[in-house]
Coordinates of C-alpha atoms in Angstrom, one line a residue:
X846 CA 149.6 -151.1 64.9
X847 CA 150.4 -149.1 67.7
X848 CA 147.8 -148.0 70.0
X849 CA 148.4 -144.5 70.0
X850 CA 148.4 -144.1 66.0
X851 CA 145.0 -146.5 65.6
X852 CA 143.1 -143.6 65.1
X853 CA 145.1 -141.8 62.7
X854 CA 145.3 -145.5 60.6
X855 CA 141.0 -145.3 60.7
X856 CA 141.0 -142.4 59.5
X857 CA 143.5 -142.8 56.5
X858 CA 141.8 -146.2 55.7
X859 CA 138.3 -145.5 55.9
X860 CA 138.4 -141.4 54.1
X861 CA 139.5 -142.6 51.0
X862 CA 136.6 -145.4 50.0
X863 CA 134.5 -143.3 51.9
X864 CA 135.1 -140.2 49.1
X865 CA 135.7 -142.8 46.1
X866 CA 131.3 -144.1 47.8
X867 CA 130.7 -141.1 47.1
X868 CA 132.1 -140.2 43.9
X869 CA 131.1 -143.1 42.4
X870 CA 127.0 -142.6 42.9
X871 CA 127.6 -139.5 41.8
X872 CA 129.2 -140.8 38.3
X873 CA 126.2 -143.1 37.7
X874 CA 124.0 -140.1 38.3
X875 CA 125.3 -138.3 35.8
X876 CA 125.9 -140.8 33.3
X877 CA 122.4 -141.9 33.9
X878 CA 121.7 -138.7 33.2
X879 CA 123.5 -137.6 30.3
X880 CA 122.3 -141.0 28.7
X881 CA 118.4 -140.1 29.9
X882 CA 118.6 -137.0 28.2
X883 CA 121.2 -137.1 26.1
X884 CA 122.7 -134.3 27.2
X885 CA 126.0 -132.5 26.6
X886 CA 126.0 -131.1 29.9
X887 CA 125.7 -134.1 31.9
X888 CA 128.1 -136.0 30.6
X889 CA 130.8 -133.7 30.7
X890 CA 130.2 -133.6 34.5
X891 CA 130.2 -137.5 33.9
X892 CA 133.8 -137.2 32.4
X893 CA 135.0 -135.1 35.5
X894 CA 133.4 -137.1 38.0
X895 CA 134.5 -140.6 36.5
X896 CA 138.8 -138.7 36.6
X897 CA 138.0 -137.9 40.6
X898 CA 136.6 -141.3 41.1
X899 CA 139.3 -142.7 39.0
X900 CA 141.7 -140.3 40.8
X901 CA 140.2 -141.0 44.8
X902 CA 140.0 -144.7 44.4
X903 CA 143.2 -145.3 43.1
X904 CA 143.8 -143.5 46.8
X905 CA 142.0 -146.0 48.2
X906 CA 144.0 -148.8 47.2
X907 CA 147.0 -147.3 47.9
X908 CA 146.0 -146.7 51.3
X909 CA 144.4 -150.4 51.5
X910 CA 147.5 -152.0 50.2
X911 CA 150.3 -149.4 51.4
X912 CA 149.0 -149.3 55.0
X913 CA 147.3 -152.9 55.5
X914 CA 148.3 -155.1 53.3
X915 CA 152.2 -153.7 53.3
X916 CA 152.1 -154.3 49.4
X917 CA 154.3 -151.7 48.9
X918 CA 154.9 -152.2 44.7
X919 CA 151.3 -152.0 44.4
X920 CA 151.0 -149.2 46.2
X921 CA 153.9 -147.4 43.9
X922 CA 152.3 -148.6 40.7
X923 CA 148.9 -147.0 42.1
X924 CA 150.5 -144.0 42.8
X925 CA 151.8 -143.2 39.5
X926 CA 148.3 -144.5 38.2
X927 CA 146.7 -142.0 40.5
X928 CA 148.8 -138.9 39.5
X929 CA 148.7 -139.6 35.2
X930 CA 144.8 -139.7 36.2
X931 CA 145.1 -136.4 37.3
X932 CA 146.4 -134.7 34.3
X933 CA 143.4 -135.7 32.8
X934 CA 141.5 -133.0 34.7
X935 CA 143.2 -130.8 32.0
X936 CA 140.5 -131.6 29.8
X937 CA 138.0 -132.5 32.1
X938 CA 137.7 -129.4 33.7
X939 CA 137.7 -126.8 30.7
X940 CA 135.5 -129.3 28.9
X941 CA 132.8 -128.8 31.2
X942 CA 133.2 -124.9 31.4
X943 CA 132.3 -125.2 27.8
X944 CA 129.3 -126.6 28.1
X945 CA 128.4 -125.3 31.8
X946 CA 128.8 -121.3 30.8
X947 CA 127.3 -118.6 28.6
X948 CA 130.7 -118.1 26.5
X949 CA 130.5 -115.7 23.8
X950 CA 131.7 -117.2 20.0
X951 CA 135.2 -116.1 20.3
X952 CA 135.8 -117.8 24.0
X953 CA 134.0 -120.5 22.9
X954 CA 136.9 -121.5 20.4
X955 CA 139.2 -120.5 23.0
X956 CA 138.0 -122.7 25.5
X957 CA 138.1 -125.6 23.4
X958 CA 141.6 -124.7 22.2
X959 CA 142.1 -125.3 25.7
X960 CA 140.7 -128.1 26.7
X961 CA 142.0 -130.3 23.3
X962 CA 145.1 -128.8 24.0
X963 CA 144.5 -130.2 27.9
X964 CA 143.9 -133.7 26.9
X965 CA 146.4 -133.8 24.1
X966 CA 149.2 -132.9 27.3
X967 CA 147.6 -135.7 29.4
X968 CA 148.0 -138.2 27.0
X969 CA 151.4 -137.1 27.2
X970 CA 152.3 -137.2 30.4
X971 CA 150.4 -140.7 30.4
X972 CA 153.2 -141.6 28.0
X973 CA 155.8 -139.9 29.7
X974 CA 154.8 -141.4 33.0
X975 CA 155.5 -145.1 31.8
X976 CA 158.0 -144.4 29.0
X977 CA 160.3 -142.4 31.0
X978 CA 159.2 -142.4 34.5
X979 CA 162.5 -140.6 36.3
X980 CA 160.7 -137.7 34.0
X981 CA 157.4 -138.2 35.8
X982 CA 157.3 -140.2 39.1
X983 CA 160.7 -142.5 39.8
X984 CA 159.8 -145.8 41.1
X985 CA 163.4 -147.6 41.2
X986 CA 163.9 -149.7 44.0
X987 CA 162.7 -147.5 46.4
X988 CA 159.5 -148.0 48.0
X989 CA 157.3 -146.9 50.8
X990 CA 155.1 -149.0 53.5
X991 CA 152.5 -147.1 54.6
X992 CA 150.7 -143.1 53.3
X993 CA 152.9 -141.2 55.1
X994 CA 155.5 -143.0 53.6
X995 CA 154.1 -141.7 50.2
X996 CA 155.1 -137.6 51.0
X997 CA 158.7 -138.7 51.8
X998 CA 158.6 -140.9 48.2
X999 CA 157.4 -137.9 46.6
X1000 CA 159.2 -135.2 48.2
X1001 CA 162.9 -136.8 46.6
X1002 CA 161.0 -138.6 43.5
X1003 CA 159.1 -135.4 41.8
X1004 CA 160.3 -135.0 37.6
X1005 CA 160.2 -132.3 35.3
X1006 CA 156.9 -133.7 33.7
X1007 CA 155.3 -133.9 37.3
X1008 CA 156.3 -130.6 38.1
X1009 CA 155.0 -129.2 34.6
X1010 CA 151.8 -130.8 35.2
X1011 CA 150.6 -129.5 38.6
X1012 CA 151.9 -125.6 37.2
X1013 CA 149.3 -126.7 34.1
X1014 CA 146.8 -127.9 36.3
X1015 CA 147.1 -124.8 38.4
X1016 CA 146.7 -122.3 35.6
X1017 CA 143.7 -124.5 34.3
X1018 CA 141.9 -124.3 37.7
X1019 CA 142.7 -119.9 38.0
X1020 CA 141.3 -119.8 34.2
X1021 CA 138.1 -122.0 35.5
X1022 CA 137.8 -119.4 38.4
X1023 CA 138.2 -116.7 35.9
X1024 CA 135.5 -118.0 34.1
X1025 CA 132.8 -118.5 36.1
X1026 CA 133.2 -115.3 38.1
X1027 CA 132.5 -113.4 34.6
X1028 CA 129.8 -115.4 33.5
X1029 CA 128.3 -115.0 37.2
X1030 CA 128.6 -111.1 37.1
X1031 CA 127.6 -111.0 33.5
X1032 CA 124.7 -113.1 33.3
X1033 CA 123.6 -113.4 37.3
X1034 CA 124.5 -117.0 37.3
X1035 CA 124.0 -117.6 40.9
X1036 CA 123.6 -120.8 40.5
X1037 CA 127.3 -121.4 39.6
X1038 CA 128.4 -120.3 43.2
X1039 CA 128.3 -123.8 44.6
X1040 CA 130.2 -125.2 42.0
X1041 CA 133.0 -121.9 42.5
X1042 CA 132.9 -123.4 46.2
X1043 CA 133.5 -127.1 45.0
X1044 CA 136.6 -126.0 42.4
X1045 CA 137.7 -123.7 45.3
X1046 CA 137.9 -127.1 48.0
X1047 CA 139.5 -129.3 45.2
X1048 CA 142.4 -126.3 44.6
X1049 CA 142.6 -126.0 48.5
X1050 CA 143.0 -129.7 48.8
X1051 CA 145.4 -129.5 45.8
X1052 CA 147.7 -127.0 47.3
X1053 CA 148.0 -129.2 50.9
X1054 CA 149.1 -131.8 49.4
X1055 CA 151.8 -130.4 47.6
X1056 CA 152.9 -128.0 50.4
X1057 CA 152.9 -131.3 52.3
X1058 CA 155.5 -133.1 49.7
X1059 CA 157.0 -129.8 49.5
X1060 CA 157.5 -129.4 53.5
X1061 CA 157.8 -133.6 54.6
X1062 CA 153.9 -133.8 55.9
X1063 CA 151.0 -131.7 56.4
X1064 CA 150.3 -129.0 59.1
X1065 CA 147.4 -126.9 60.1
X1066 CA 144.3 -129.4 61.2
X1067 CA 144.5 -133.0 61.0
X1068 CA 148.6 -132.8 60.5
X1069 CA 148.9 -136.0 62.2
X1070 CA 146.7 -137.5 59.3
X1071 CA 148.1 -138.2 56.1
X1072 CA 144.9 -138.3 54.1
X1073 CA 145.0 -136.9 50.6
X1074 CA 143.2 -133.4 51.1
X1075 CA 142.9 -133.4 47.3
X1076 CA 140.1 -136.2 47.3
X1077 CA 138.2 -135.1 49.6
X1078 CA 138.0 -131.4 47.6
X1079 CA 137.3 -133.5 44.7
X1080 CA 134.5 -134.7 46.4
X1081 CA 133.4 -132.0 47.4
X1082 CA 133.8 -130.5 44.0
X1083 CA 131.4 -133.2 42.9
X1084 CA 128.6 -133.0 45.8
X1085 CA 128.5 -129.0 44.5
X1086 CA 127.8 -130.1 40.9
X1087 CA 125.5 -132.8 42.4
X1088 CA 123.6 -130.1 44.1
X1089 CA 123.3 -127.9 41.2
X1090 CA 121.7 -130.5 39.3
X1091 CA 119.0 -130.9 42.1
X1092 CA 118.9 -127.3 42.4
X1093 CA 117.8 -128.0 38.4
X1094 CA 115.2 -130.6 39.3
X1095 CA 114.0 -128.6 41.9
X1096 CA 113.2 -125.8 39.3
X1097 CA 112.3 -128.3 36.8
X1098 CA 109.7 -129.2 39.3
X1099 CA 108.5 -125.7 39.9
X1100 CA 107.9 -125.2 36.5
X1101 CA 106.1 -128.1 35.8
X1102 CA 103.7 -127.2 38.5
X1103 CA 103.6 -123.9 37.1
X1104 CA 103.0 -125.6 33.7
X1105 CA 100.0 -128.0 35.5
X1106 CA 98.6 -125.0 37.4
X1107 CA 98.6 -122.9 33.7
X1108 CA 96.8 -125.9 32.0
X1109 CA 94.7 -126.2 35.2
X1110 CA 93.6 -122.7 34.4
X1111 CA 93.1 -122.6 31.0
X1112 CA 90.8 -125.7 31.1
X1113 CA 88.9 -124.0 34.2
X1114 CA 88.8 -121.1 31.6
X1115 CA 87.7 -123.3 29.0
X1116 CA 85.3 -125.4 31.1
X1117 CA 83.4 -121.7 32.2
X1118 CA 83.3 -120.2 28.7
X1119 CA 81.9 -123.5 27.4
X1120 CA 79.4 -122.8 24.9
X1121 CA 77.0 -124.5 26.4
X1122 CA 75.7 -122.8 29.3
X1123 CA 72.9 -119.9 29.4
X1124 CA 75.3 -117.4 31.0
X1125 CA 77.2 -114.5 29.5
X1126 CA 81.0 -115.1 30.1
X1127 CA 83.8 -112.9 29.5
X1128 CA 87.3 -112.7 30.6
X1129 CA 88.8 -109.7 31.0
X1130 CA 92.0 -107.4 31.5
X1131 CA 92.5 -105.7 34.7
X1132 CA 91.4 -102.2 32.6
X1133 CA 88.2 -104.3 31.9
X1134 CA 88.9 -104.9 28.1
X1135 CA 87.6 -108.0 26.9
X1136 CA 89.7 -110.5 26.4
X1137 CA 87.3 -113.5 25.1
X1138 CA 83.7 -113.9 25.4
X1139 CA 81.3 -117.6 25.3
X1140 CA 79.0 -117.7 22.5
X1141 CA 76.1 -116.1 24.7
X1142 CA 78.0 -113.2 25.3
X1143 CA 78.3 -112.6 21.9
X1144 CA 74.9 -113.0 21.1
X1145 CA 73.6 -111.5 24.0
X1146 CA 75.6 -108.3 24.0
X1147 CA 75.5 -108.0 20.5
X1148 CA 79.8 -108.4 20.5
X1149 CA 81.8 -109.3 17.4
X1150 CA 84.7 -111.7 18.3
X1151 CA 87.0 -109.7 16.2
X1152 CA 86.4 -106.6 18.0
X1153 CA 87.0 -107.5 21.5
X1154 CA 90.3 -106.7 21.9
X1155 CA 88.5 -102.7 21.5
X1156 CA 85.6 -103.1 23.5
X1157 CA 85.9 -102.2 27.2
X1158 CA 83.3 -104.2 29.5
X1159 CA 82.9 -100.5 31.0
X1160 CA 81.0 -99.6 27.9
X1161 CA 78.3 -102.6 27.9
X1162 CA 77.2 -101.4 31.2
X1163 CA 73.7 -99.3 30.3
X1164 CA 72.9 -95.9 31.7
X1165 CA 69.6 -95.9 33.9
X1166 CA 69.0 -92.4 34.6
X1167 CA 72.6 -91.4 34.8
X1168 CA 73.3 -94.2 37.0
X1169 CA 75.9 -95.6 34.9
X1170 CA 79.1 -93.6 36.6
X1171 CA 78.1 -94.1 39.7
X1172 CA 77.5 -98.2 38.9
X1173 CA 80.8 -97.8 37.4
X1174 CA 82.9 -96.6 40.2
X1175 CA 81.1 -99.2 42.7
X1176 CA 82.3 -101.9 40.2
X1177 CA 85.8 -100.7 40.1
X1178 CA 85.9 -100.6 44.2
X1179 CA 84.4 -103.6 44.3
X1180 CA 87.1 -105.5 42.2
X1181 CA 90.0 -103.2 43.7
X1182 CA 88.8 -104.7 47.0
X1183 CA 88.5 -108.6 44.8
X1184 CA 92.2 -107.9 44.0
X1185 CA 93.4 -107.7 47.6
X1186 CA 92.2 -111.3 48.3
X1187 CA 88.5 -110.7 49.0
X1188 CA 85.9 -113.2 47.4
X1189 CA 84.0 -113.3 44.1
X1190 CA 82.0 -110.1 43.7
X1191 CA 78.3 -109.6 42.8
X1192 CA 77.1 -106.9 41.1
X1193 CA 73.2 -106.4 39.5
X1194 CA 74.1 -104.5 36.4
X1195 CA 72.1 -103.7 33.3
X1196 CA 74.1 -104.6 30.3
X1197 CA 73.5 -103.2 26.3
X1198 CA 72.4 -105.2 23.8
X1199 CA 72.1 -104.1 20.0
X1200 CA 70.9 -101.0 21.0
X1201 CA 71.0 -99.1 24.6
X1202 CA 67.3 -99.5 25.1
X1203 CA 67.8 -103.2 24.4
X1204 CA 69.7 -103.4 27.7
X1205 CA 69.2 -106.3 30.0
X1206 CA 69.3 -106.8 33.8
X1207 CA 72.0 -109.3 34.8
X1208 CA 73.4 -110.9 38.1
X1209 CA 76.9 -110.5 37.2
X1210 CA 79.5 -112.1 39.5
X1211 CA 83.4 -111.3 39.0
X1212 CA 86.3 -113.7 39.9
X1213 CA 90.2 -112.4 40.0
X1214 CA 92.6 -114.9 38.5
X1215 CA 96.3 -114.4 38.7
X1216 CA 98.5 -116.4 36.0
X1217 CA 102.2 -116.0 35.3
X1218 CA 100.9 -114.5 31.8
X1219 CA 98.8 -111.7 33.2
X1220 CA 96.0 -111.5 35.7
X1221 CA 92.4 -112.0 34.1
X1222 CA 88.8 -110.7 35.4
X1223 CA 86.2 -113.8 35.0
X1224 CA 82.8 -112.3 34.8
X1225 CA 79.4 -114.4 34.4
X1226 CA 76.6 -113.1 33.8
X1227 CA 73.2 -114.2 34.1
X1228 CA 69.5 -113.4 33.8
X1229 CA 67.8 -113.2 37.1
X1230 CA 65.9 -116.4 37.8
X1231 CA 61.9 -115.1 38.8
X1232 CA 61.6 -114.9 42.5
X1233 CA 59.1 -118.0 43.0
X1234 CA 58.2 -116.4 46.8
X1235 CA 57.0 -113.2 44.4
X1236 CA 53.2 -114.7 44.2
X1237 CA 52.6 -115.2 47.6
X1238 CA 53.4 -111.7 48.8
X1239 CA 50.7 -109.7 50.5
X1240 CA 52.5 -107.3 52.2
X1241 CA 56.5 -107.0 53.7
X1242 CA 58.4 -104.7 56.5
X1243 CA 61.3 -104.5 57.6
X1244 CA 64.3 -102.7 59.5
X1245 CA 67.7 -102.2 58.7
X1246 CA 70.6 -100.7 60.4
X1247 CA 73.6 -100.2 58.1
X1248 CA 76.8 -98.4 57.8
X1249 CA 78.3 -96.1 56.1
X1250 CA 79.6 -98.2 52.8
X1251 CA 78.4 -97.6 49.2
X1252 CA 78.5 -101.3 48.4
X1253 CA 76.0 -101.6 51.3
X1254 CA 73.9 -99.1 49.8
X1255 CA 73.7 -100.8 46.7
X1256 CA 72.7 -104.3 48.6
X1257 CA 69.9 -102.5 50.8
X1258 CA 68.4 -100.7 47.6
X1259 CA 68.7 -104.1 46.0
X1260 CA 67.1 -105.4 48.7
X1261 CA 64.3 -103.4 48.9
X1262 CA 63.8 -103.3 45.6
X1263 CA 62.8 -107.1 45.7
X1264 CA 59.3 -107.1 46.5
X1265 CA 58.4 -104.5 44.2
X1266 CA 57.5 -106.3 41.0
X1267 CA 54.5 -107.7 42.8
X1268 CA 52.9 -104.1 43.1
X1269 CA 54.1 -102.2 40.1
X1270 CA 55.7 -102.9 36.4
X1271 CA 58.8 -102.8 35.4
X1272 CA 59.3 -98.9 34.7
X1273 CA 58.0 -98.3 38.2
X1274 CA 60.1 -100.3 39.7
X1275 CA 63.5 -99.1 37.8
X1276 CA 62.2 -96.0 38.8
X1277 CA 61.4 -96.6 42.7
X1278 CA 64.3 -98.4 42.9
X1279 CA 66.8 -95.2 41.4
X1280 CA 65.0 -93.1 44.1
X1281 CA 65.6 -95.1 46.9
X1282 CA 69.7 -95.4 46.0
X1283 CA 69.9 -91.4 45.9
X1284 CA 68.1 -91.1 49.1
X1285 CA 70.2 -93.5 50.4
X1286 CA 73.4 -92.1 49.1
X1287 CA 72.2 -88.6 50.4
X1288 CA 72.0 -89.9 54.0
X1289 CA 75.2 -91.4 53.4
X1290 CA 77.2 -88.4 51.8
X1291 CA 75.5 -85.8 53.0
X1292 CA 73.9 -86.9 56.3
X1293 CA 76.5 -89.2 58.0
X1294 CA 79.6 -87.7 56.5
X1295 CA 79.1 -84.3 56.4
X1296 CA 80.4 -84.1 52.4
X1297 CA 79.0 -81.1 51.1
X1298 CA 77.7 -80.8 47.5
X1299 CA 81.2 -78.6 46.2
X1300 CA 83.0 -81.5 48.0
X1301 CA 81.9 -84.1 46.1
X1302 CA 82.0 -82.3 42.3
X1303 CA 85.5 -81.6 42.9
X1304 CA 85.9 -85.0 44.0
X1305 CA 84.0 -86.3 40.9
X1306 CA 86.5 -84.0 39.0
X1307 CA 89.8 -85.2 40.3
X1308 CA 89.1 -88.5 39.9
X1309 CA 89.6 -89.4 43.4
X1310 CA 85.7 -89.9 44.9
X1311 CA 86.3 -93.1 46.4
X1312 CA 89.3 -92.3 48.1
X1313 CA 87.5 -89.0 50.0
X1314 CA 84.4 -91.0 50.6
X1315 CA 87.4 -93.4 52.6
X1316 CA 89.3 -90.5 54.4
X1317 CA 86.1 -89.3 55.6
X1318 CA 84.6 -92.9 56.8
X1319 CA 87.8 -93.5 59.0
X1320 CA 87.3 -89.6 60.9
X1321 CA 86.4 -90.5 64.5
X1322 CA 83.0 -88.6 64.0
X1323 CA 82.0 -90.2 61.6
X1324 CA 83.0 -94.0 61.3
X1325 CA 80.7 -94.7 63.9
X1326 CA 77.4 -93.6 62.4
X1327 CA 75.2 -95.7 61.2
X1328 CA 71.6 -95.1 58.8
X1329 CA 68.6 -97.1 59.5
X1330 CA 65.7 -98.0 57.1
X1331 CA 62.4 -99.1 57.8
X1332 CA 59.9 -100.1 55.4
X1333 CA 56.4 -101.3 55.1
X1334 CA 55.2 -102.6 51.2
X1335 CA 51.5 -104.1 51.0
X1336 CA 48.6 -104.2 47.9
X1337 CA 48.1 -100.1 48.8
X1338 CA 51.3 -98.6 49.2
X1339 CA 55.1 -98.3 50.0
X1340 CA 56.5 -96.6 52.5
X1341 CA 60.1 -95.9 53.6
X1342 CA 61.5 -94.3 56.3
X1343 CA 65.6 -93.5 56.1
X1344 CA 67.1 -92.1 58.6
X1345 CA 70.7 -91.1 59.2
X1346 CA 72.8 -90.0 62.0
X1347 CA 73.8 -86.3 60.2
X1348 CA 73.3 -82.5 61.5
X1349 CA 70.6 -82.5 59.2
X1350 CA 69.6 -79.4 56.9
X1351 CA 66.6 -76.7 56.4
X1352 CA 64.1 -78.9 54.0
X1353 CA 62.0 -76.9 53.8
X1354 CA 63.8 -73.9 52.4
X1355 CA 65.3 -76.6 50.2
X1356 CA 62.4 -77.8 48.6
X1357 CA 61.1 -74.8 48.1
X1358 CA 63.9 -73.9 46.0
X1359 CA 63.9 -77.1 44.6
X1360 CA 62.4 -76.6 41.5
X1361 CA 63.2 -73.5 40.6
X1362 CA 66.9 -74.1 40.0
X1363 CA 66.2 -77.7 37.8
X1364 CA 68.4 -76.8 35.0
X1365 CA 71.8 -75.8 37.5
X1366 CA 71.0 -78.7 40.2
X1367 CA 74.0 -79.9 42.6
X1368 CA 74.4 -83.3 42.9
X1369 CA 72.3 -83.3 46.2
X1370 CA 69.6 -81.5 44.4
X1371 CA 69.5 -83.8 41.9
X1372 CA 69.0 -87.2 43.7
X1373 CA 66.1 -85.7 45.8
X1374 CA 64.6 -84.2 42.5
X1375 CA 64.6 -87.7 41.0
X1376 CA 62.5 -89.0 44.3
X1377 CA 60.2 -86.0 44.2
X1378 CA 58.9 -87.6 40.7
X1379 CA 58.7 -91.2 41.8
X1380 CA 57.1 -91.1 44.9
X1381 CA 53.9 -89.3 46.1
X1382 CA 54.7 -88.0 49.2
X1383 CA 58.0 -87.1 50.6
X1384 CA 58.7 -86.0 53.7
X1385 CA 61.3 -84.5 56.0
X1386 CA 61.8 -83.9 60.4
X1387 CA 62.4 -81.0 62.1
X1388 CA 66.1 -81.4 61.9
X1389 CA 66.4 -82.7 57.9
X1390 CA 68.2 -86.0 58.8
X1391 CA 64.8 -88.4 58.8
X1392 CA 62.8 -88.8 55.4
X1393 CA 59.8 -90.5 54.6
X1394 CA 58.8 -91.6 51.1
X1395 CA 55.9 -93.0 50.2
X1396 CA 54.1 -94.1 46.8
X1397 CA 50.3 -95.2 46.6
X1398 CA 50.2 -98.5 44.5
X1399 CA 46.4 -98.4 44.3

């Protein structure tokens, strides 16, 4: 072998059982898999995968025997093999379009029309090819010694029937293209892109070759190597179906871990309305209907399993005076802010029972799951436990510095709220504790940001509150702010002091007022009206932005 041309002899020796490797693991994976799953699919890629590897290694031995071993009548009877296997792929390849595309009824029977038709013609040709081979390929006496040798065999050698065939083959392949670009653009198949790029490399390979029996050898890159272009497109045709089907089991995979995460969820939802536990649970939609409720929700809350689907958790939620809208909208910012990735939410809620003066209080937590069939609202709620520190309370202060939030307003009169059952019954402290959220939400409003009592109803009306209250936080004069309360609780009395950073406002003309205009109050009016009858003594500065309440226990 001559120095110079030991490279090209590599490569023609080695491409060829390299492509017919490759092929062939590819054949076992698909009939593994059509026999795994019995599947139509697989094992018409099976049937096209087992003509290239049939077609590629019948390469190989030409190029093992023609070039090394100088067995030049095998190589000729390998040849012929080689090219009656290829007129197979007229059924092969329609075969799998069949199965592999959406066709409608009517292109259904077309397609198998053809492909019958396809392997009816290669059986032929198979015929043809040893019956009457000057029809198909001539052998004679003639011979060749090495691959290159093969294009000048060809080149004089070529029959009618051979001719026919690669013109049949190459109307086959344009109606495959044909195909699959409709059934991509009608149905999105995206997925059908690689194997578009496989058929395209086996045609490309295709036409070389003949161009190169055509012309006496090949041009363009790699001239100087006379390795069949068409098995290496078959290969590649195959490594694109290959990748398909892990693109499959990829998806497969994804949906079996969607599957695992859905079961995951509904026993977590299963697990949390158990019937056994104390608490009140309910899922619900993401406009708070109820979309199933444990049995101590329904007993609790008086529900009807039939009826949830029309029940709104909204509803349950019990009106202490008229604090139910503003409970309402806290709730709904509260989970609009859950929704956006922030943690379970706590809310202290009184919820009806039977009746609305059957209402209970509740620590009700909510929890945002997303699921692939809708996104759910978890809520549990239960009792409050009796604070065991409650007995051993003589007397409590405190200070706390706070900004300008109406979930921190809620905490704080939580907060403060605490201690209370130690000093007064229940109705005094439902009743201290309402006083102590208005005058709160007066410094807030009114005091730090400056939101004047017309502001707020037409807020209220347009159904954007929330989002002024948030435009008017973010103002440079006002974000800063901040409202402190102190507070001092004993056996005698309560006493807080709120204070907020606000231009304050003429109290005294105010109060003065107060009472006389009861039946048209503002907002503002009506929140300090509601304090004036809870507590004993309230108070105001000079400048209206400092309050002190206090109520005698004894």
């Amino acid at each position: 072998m001559p120095a110079e041309n030991s490279y090209v002899h590599v490569m023609e020796l080695l491409l060829p059982p390299l492509n017919s490797g490759l092929l062939l693991g590819g054949l076992v994976l698909f009939i593994y898999l059509a026999v795994a799953y019995r599947s139509k699919l697989y094992t018409a890629i099976a049937l096209l995968g087992a003509t290239a590897f049939l077609f590629v290694a019948s390469d190989a031995v030409i190029a093992f025997w023609g070039n090394w071993k100088g067995g030049t009548t095998v190589g000729v009877e390998f040849l012929r093999l080689q090219q009656v296997i290829g007129a197979f792929f007229l059924f092969t390849l329609p075969h799998l379009l069949g199965h592999l595309l959406k066709l409608g009824t009517g292109w259904k029977r077309l397609n198998r029309v053809i492909a019958i038709s396809g392997l009816g013609l290669a059986a032929a040709i198979a015929v043809i090819a040893y019956c009457a081979p000057d029809l198909f390929i001539a052998v004679g006496s003639k011979a060749y010694s090495t691959v290159s040798g093969r294009i000048t065999y060809l080149s004089d050698r070529e029959g009618i029937v051979y001719q026919v065939r690669d013109l049949l083959i190459g109307l086959v392949v344009l109606y495959a293209l044909g195909s699959i670009a409709v059934d991509l653009v009608r149905h999105k198949r995206f997925d059908l892109l690689f194997i578009s790029f496989g058929i395209l490399a086996a045609v490309a390979g295709a036409a070389l070759d003949i161009l190169a029996v055509w012309n006496g050898g090949y041009f363009g890159l790699f001239a100087d190597q006379n390795f069949t272009r068409f098995s290496v497109g078959l290969t590649v045709l195959l490594l694109a179906l290959m990748s398909g089907v892990v693109r499959e089991f990829v998806l497969l995979s994804r949906e079996v871990h969607r599957a695992n995460e859905r079961l995951k969820l509904s026993e977590r939802k299963n697990r949390i309305l158990a019937q056994g536990t104390k608490d009140c649970i309910l899922s619900l939609t993401d406009d708070y209907t109820i979309l199933n409720a444990n049995k101590q929700a329904l007993q609790q809350l008086h529900l009807r399993q039939e009826n949830l689907a029309a029940t709104n958790f909204l509803d349950l939620i019990a009106s202490d005076m008229g604090s139910a809208p503003f409970l309402i909208n806290l709730l709904k910012e509260k989970i609009e802010a859950l929704k956006a990735g922030g943690e379970t939410v706590f809310m202290k809620l009184k919820l009806k029972g039977f009746l609305p003066t059957e209402s209970r209080s509740y620590n009700v937590s909510f929890e945002y799951v997303e699921t692939e069939e809708g996104n759910e609202i978890i809520a549990t709620a239960s009792q409050p436990q009796a604070d065991t520190y409650l007995k051993y309370i003589q007397a409590e202060s405190g200070r706390f510095v706070i900004d300008n939030f109406l979930l921190t307003v809620e905490e704080i009169s939580n907060r403060l709220a605490t201690s209370l059952p130690k000093f007064v019954n229940d109705d005094g402290v439902k009743k201290m504790h309402m006083g102590l959220r208005e005058m709160l939400l007066n410094a807030l409003e009114h005091g730090n940001l400056s939101i004047t009592s017309q502001e707020k109803n037409q807020a209220l009306m347009e159904d954007r509150y929330f989002q002024f209250m948030h435009s008017r936080q973010q103002m440079p004069e006002h974000r800063d702010k901040k409202i402190t309360v102190e507070y001092s609780v004993s056996q005698a009395k309560a006493v807080y002091r709120i204070t907020d950073q606000g231009d304050g406002f003429d109290s005294r003309s105010f109060l003065a007022t107060l009472k006389q205009a009861q039946e048209n109050l503002n907002l503002q009016g009506r929140g300090i009206l509601m304090a004036l009858g809870t507590f004993d003594k309230i108070t105001y500065n000079d400048k209206g932005n400092c309050v002190t309440l206090v109520k005698h226990f004894t």
